């Protein structure tokens, strides 16, 4: 049964409750790790240390205490907060000349502000499997493959260790609201989110995660 869609303000309140506060120093380290991952390769503790002036041991300890981190068999970071440097279908995410991936359909609207402001997104409609695409240009979605593009969404109480299973598996693109509603009707607690609200909520979440930083720095 499709969940009754909460209001925009209700979604913002739930996101605020679920956010994890970092102090300003940790925010800067986390943003450096995110931007290093956006170069397109797994990030070792030594590589992060080289970017931040920490020792490799300090960098490794910082990575270990961050939530939402995925590492490969070598212990290098391959995924962080919605961004993946390794193949992660179906959400392809291109920043500059670098091919990346996102965990869910909402992630590009959070990440792009912090990764230069522009990106290309290619994915599929989760109901029909029809290809969808668009570009993000400094807070706007442009060149949409489908004018009626919308997302599915699901609220969570906290970003647990398996956020991909608890959240990302329920957040997808759809060519239009009709397709989205057909999908959400089969996935309890999900609802349809407009593209404009997805963009605004992504910017809200970016400020919740990095309240002391400017994405243009």
Rosetta silent file (secondary structure, phi, psi, omega in degrees, C-alpha in Angstrom):
SEQUENCE: XXXXXXXXXXXXXXXXXXXXXXXXXXXXXXXXXXXXXXXXXXXXXXXXXXXXXXXXXXXXXXXXXXXXXXXXXXXXXXXXXXXXXXXXXXXXXXXXXXXXXXXXXXXXXXXXXXXXXXXXXXXXXXXXXXXXXXXXXXXXXXXXXXXXXXXXXXXXXXXXXXXXXXXXXXXXXXXXXXXXXXXXXXXXXXXXXXXXXXXXXXXXXXXXXXXXXXXXX
SCORE:     score description
SCORE:     0.000 S_00000001
   1 L     0.000  131.777 -179.007    0.000    0.000    0.000 S_00000001
   2 L   -67.503  134.715  178.337    1.402    3.405   -0.966 S_00000001
   3 L   -71.992  147.111  172.534    2.254    5.604    2.001 S_00000001
   4 L   -66.779  127.062 -175.113    0.460    8.929    2.346 S_00000001
   5 L   -67.443  126.564  175.552    3.008   11.473    1.193 S_00000001
   6 L   -70.976  164.390  175.395    4.214   13.694    4.029 S_00000001
   7 L   -73.540  164.632  177.633    4.484   17.428    3.501 S_00000001
   8 H   -57.107  -45.309 -178.858    7.789   18.995    2.531 S_00000001
   9 H   -63.783  -36.358  177.532    8.196   20.412    6.046 S_00000001
  10 H   -65.647  -38.472  177.631    7.514   16.995    7.582 S_00000001
  11 H   -64.876  -44.192  179.032   10.225   15.452    5.414 S_00000001
  12 H   -59.094  -42.515 -179.630   12.699   18.165    6.436 S_00000001
  13 H   -63.040  -42.184  179.657   11.916   17.531   10.110 S_00000001
  14 H   -67.267  -38.783  176.657   12.499   13.787    9.737 S_00000001
  15 H   -63.202  -40.960  179.451   15.767   14.369    7.903 S_00000001
  16 H   -62.235  -39.765  179.848   16.890   16.719   10.657 S_00000001
  17 H   -67.175  -31.357 -175.555   16.127   14.096   13.291 S_00000001
  18 H   -89.253   -9.930 -174.814   18.076   11.435   11.374 S_00000001
  19 L   -71.569  153.570  178.641   21.170   13.529   10.625 S_00000001
  20 L  -110.269  121.770 -176.196   24.512   12.856   12.312 S_00000001
  21 L   -81.539  133.018  172.393   26.353   15.920   13.615 S_00000001
  22 L  -117.215  146.486  175.854   30.081   16.287   12.935 S_00000001
  23 L   -73.717  165.800 -174.281   32.284   18.976   14.394 S_00000001
  24 H   -55.689  -39.778  179.703   33.816   21.472   11.931 S_00000001
  25 H   -64.194  -43.065  179.581   37.167   19.656   11.717 S_00000001
  26 H   -68.367  -33.085  175.428   35.488   16.330   10.972 S_00000001
  27 H   -60.541  -44.166 -179.581   33.262   18.017    8.397 S_00000001
  28 H   -65.415  -40.451  178.167   36.346   19.255    6.547 S_00000001
  29 H   -65.121  -42.385 -179.662   37.961   15.820    6.690 S_00000001
  30 H   -64.871  -40.822  178.553   34.781   14.136    5.486 S_00000001
  31 H   -66.192  -36.786  176.277   34.408   16.555    2.593 S_00000001
  32 H   -63.704  -42.891  177.752   38.023   15.962    1.608 S_00000001
  33 H   -62.225  -43.171  179.796   37.406   12.205    1.652 S_00000001
  34 H   -61.667  -46.149 -178.632   34.258   12.646   -0.460 S_00000001
  35 H   -69.692  -31.766  175.813   36.046   14.816   -3.017 S_00000001
  36 H   -67.561  -41.698  176.934   38.999   12.440   -3.146 S_00000001
  37 H   -62.232  -33.359  179.934   36.630    9.539   -3.841 S_00000001
  38 L   -68.838   -8.804  172.260   35.078   11.619   -6.614 S_00000001
  39 L   -69.931  -15.536  171.861   38.416   11.416   -8.452 S_00000001
  40 L   105.141    1.664 -179.486   37.180    7.948   -9.357 S_00000001
  41 L  -123.317  154.457  173.310   39.511    5.578   -7.503 S_00000001
  42 L   -55.529  146.965 -175.343   39.324    3.781   -4.142 S_00000001
  43 E  -112.883  118.656  176.537   40.782    5.914   -1.360 S_00000001
  44 L   -84.751  163.045  174.917   43.295    4.460    1.078 S_00000001
  45 H   -60.544  -36.612  178.907   43.977    5.903    4.510 S_00000001
  46 H   -64.479  -39.181  178.864   47.418    6.897    3.228 S_00000001
  47 H   -65.718  -41.766  177.021   45.856    8.795    0.318 S_00000001
  48 H   -64.515  -40.931  178.033   43.516   10.651    2.660 S_00000001
  49 H   -58.963  -39.380  178.911   46.430   11.416    4.965 S_00000001
  50 H   -64.487  -28.048  179.383   48.301   12.921    2.021 S_00000001
  51 H   -84.284  -24.666 -169.645   45.374   15.254    1.362 S_00000001
  52 H  -113.416  -12.187 -177.451   44.783   16.288    4.970 S_00000001
  53 L    83.439    5.113  175.130   48.175   16.342    6.670 S_00000001
  54 L   -80.276  169.509  167.148   47.213   13.572    9.085 S_00000001
  55 L   -79.772  156.227  175.876   49.235   10.459    9.697 S_00000001
  56 H   -55.083  -35.535  178.735   47.914    7.334    7.932 S_00000001
  57 H   -65.770  -42.419  177.986   46.923    5.962   11.349 S_00000001
  58 H   -63.490  -42.855  179.807   44.905    9.086   12.145 S_00000001
  59 H   -63.325  -41.099  179.151   43.237    8.987    8.736 S_00000001
  60 H   -63.824  -40.592  179.392   42.359    5.301    9.167 S_00000001
  61 H   -65.301  -37.512  177.988   40.833    6.001   12.590 S_00000001
  62 H   -65.092  -46.260  178.959   38.761    8.818   11.130 S_00000001
  63 H   -59.872  -40.725 -177.156   37.464    6.631    8.312 S_00000001
  64 H   -63.365  -30.988 -176.503   36.598    3.865   10.794 S_00000001
  65 H   -93.231   -3.447  177.483   34.372    6.124   12.869 S_00000001
  66 L   -79.896  136.646  172.702   32.452    7.633    9.956 S_00000001
  67 L   -77.859  160.876  173.474   29.000    6.151    9.250 S_00000001
  68 L    70.053   33.706  179.730   28.012    5.229    5.710 S_00000001
  69 E  -112.744  135.101  175.804   31.447    4.039    4.530 S_00000001
  70 E  -122.434  133.073 -176.707   32.008    1.004    2.286 S_00000001
  71 E  -121.706  157.418  176.438   35.477   -0.448    1.734 S_00000001
  72 L   -88.426 -173.835 -176.730   36.979   -3.047   -0.593 S_00000001
  73 L   -65.794  -20.763  177.652   39.010   -6.103    0.419 S_00000001
  74 L   -86.702   -2.624 -179.154   42.136   -3.934    0.697 S_00000001
  75 L    86.777    6.525  179.713   40.437   -1.637    3.182 S_00000001
  76 L   -86.311  144.391 -179.552   40.207    1.275    0.737 S_00000001
  77 E   -70.980  125.703  176.431   37.057    3.396    0.657 S_00000001
  78 E  -118.156  -11.846  178.468   34.940    2.687   -2.434 S_00000001
  79 E  -148.102  141.327 -179.555   31.646    4.189   -1.249 S_00000001
  80 E  -155.928  122.041  168.625   30.668    7.082    0.969 S_00000001
  81 L    50.280   43.444  176.525   27.383    8.851    1.657 S_00000001
  82 L    98.443  -11.473 -179.094   25.747    7.955   -1.612 S_00000001
  83 E  -104.614  135.529  178.435   28.821    8.147   -3.844 S_00000001
  84 E  -129.152  134.959  177.538   30.475    5.052   -5.309 S_00000001
  85 L   -92.916   -9.516  178.337   33.711    4.844   -7.260 S_00000001
  86 L  -112.251  164.025 -173.430   33.004    1.276   -8.376 S_00000001
  87 L   -56.256  126.183 -175.742   30.205   -0.025  -10.588 S_00000001
  88 L  -145.767   78.190 -176.219   26.882    0.380   -8.794 S_00000001
  89 L   -66.763  153.928    6.648   23.911   -0.007  -11.147 S_00000001
  90 L  -103.329    7.135 -168.738   21.619    1.502  -12.154 S_00000001
  91 L   -95.510   93.354  176.043   22.559    5.078  -11.234 S_00000001
  92 E   -81.364  139.840 -171.227   25.484    6.299  -13.359 S_00000001
  93 E  -140.609  112.445 -175.196   26.836    9.668  -12.248 S_00000001
  94 E  -110.152  122.097  178.443   29.405   11.590  -14.282 S_00000001
  95 E  -116.394  114.081 -173.994   31.298   14.524  -12.750 S_00000001
  96 L    62.706 -122.915  178.117   33.547   16.275  -15.245 S_00000001
  97 L  -101.567   11.848 -173.885   35.373   13.496  -17.066 S_00000001
  98 E  -105.453  126.326  177.512   35.006   10.988  -14.236 S_00000001
  99 E   -88.822  118.992 -179.726   32.469    8.154  -14.334 S_00000001
 100 E  -127.008 -172.834  178.676   31.018    7.484  -10.901 S_00000001
 101 E  -144.515  157.520  173.941   27.840    5.968   -9.462 S_00000001
 102 E  -121.410  156.071 -176.514   25.311    6.829   -6.774 S_00000001
 103 L   -74.155  -35.382 -178.236   23.534    4.551   -4.347 S_00000001
 104 L  -144.041  173.941 -174.889   20.077    5.996   -4.939 S_00000001
 105 L   -69.668  -22.828 -177.645   18.182    8.446   -7.117 S_00000001
 106 L   -81.754  -24.923 -171.813   18.294   11.225   -4.526 S_00000001
 107 H   -55.694  -41.237 -179.096   22.072   11.260   -4.048 S_00000001
 108 H   -57.704  -29.246 -178.507   23.005   13.441   -7.056 S_00000001
 109 H   -77.038  -14.382  173.039   20.944   16.285   -5.609 S_00000001
 110 H   -92.569  -49.147 -168.624   23.042   16.152   -2.440 S_00000001
 111 H   -70.785  -37.489 -166.761   26.458   15.409   -3.873 S_00000001
 112 H   -63.019  -36.866  177.267   26.693   17.729   -6.851 S_00000001
 113 H   -57.066  -34.166 -175.329   26.840   20.976   -4.863 S_00000001
 114 H   -90.270   -5.611 -175.959   29.914   19.619   -3.065 S_00000001
 115 L  -120.688   28.130  173.767   31.592   18.250   -6.194 S_00000001
 116 L   112.546  -13.074  173.256   31.702   21.305   -8.418 S_00000001
 117 L    96.170  -14.211  179.527   28.051   22.052   -9.114 S_00000001
 118 E  -132.670  146.986  179.771   27.533   20.136  -12.366 S_00000001
 119 E  -164.379  160.830  174.866   26.985   16.463  -13.175 S_00000001
 120 E  -115.528  136.521 -177.704   25.300   14.097  -15.623 S_00000001
 121 E  -121.789  132.165  175.459   22.906   11.393  -14.408 S_00000001
 122 E  -133.239  129.224 -178.544   21.826    8.279  -16.307 S_00000001
 123 E  -153.550 -155.350  178.038   19.532    5.647  -14.835 S_00000001
 124 E  -138.976  156.644  169.096   16.286    3.766  -15.481 S_00000001
 125 E   -70.427  122.913 -175.228   12.646    3.965  -14.515 S_00000001
 126 L   -68.134  -18.494  179.566   12.358    1.352  -11.750 S_00000001
 127 L   -92.269  -46.280 -174.577    8.888    0.312  -12.933 S_00000001
 128 L  -101.092  -13.970 -173.585    9.256    0.232  -16.736 S_00000001
 129 L    65.740   14.243  176.747   13.111   -0.001  -17.000 S_00000001
 130 L   -70.087  136.087  179.821   12.949    2.820  -19.547 S_00000001
 131 E   -62.603  142.608  173.859   16.204    4.845  -19.606 S_00000001
 132 E  -131.202  152.508  178.763   16.147    8.270  -17.953 S_00000001
 133 E  -158.419  158.035  175.164   18.759   11.000  -17.928 S_00000001
 134 E  -169.798  171.028  173.626   19.327   14.628  -17.006 S_00000001
 135 E  -117.467  150.073  171.423   22.024   17.079  -16.002 S_00000001
 136 E  -107.483  126.948 -177.774   22.443   18.987  -12.777 S_00000001
 137 E  -131.164   94.184  176.653   23.657   22.531  -13.267 S_00000001
 138 L    49.063   59.285  173.614   24.226   24.474  -10.045 S_00000001
 139 L    87.301    4.342  178.152   21.048   23.460   -8.280 S_00000001
 140 L  -124.307  143.351  172.056   18.867   22.946  -11.357 S_00000001
 141 E   -94.547  121.652 -176.331   17.917   19.773  -13.216 S_00000001
 142 E  -129.673  166.781  179.276   18.157   20.434  -16.963 S_00000001
 143 L    54.061   46.030 -179.050   18.013   18.452  -20.210 S_00000001
 144 L   -69.385  135.105  175.386   15.536   15.989  -18.740 S_00000001
 145 L   -67.266  -26.604 -179.263   14.863   12.924  -20.860 S_00000001
 146 L  -138.646  120.276 -177.269   11.255   13.056  -19.560 S_00000001
 147 L   -58.992  -26.895 -177.600    9.544   16.305  -18.489 S_00000001
 148 L   -92.621   16.513 -175.724    7.496   14.461  -15.848 S_00000001
 149 L   -52.292  130.293  176.824   10.487   12.879  -14.099 S_00000001
 150 E  -137.569  175.084  178.929    9.801   12.117  -10.419 S_00000001
 151 E  -124.702  157.716  162.544   11.342   10.010   -7.637 S_00000001
 152 E   -93.637  157.767 -177.572   10.140    7.512   -5.091 S_00000001
 153 E  -150.476  157.994  177.552   11.148    8.187   -1.499 S_00000001
 154 E  -147.264  134.471  178.034   11.029    6.608    1.925 S_00000001
 155 L   -87.311  140.668  175.883   11.586    8.154    5.331 S_00000001
 156 L  -126.172  155.569 -178.635   13.895    6.469    7.821 S_00000001
 157 L   -81.914  -26.231  177.271   14.469    7.197   11.486 S_00000001
 158 L  -159.201  157.542  178.756   18.245    6.926   11.237 S_00000001
 159 L   -88.870   91.136 -174.369   20.943    6.148    8.700 S_00000001
 160 L   -79.715 -176.181 -174.064   21.885    2.697    9.939 S_00000001
 161 L   -64.116  -22.846 -179.155   24.791    0.509    8.896 S_00000001
 162 L  -117.647   56.883 -177.110   22.851   -0.879    5.941 S_00000001
 163 H   -61.848  -27.751  179.493   21.421    2.332    4.534 S_00000001
 164 H   -63.759  -45.061 -179.773   21.520    0.876    1.016 S_00000001
 165 H   -73.639  -37.092 -173.688   19.051   -1.869    1.950 S_00000001
 166 H   -83.572  -23.185 -175.157   16.895    0.250    4.270 S_00000001
 167 L  -128.414  -56.200 -170.033   16.687    3.393    2.128 S_00000001
 168 H   -62.549  -32.716  179.631   18.431    3.341   -1.242 S_00000001
 169 H   -66.378   -7.173 -177.852   16.567    0.290   -2.553 S_00000001
 170 H  -114.879    2.798 -175.154   13.377    2.350   -2.299 S_00000001
 171 L  -118.129  105.248 -171.664   14.530    5.605   -3.911 S_00000001
 172 L  -136.435  170.777  174.469   14.363    5.512   -7.702 S_00000001
 173 E   -95.681  154.358  174.823   13.586    7.558  -10.815 S_00000001
 174 E  -143.412  146.631 -177.471   10.402    7.326  -12.857 S_00000001
 175 L   -66.530  -28.091  179.140    9.474    8.854  -16.185 S_00000001
 176 L  -160.295  173.437 -175.787    6.230   10.223  -14.765 S_00000001
 177 H   -65.785  -34.471  179.979    3.968   10.131  -11.738 S_00000001
 178 H   -60.915  -45.237  178.285    1.810    7.330  -13.141 S_00000001
 179 H   -63.906  -41.959 -179.462    4.789    4.991  -13.381 S_00000001
 180 H   -62.621  -41.913 -177.856    5.978    6.022   -9.917 S_00000001
 181 H   -68.870  -32.025  175.986    2.595    5.365   -8.340 S_00000001
 182 H   -63.713  -36.810 -179.551    2.426    1.910   -9.898 S_00000001
 183 H   -76.411  -46.870 -177.059    5.758    1.109   -8.224 S_00000001
 184 H   -65.779  -26.694  177.646    5.086    2.724   -4.834 S_00000001
 185 L   -62.499  -23.215 -179.470    1.751    0.873   -4.621 S_00000001
 186 L  -100.105    1.569 -176.933    3.788   -2.345   -4.393 S_00000001
 187 L  -130.760  101.322 -176.106    6.358   -1.029   -1.886 S_00000001
 188 L   -54.574  143.459  174.305    5.054   -0.163    1.584 S_00000001
 189 L    72.861    8.512  175.012    5.997    3.175    3.163 S_00000001
 190 E   -99.913  158.716  178.992    7.190    4.693   -0.113 S_00000001
 191 E  -150.464  168.139 -177.380    5.720    7.766   -1.768 S_00000001
 192 E   -88.797  134.702  179.492    6.231    9.931   -4.840 S_00000001
 193 E  -119.938  129.892  179.131    8.562   12.929   -4.566 S_00000001
 194 E   -68.873  158.481  179.246    8.582   15.716   -7.128 S_00000001
 195 H   -63.710  -41.827  179.702   11.828   16.657   -8.824 S_00000001
 196 H   -61.062  -42.127  179.021   11.721   20.163   -7.353 S_00000001
 197 H   -68.971  -35.890  177.345   11.318   18.786   -3.833 S_00000001
 198 H   -60.925  -40.759  179.141   14.106   16.257   -4.409 S_00000001
 199 H   -65.803  -48.183 -178.296   16.428   19.114   -5.375 S_00000001
 200 H   -63.968  -40.914 -179.786   15.456   21.276   -2.412 S_00000001
 201 H   -68.190  -33.795  175.427   15.706   18.391    0.042 S_00000001
 202 H   -61.635  -40.155  178.488   19.136   17.475   -1.314 S_00000001
 203 H   -69.263  -37.220  175.843   20.332   20.984   -0.563 S_00000001
 204 H   -61.442  -46.644 -178.570   18.791   20.808    2.914 S_00000001
 205 H   -64.108  -38.196  177.124   20.578   17.525    3.624 S_00000001
 206 H   -58.979  -38.548  178.349   23.871   18.969    2.395 S_00000001
 207 H   -73.386  -30.058  176.980   23.548   21.775    4.919 S_00000001
 208 H   -69.234  -37.986 -178.133   22.651   19.326    7.686 S_00000001
 209 H   -76.740  -40.065 -177.397   25.741   17.211    7.006 S_00000001
 210 L  -122.426   63.038 -173.247   28.138   20.127    6.460 S_00000001
 211 L   -65.931  -22.153 -175.337   26.579   23.017    8.404 S_00000001
 212 L  -102.076    5.321 -175.612   29.882   24.860    8.871 S_00000001
 213 L  -116.285  157.555  175.064   31.169   24.535    5.302 S_00000001
 214 L  -108.346  125.243 -177.979   30.517   26.320    2.016 S_00000001
 215 L   -62.646  -15.731 -178.538   30.132   23.992   -1.003 S_00000001
 216 L   -89.120   -6.706  179.210   31.952   26.545   -3.163 S_00000001
 217 L   -77.573    0.000    0.000   35.158   26.438   -1.086 S_00000001
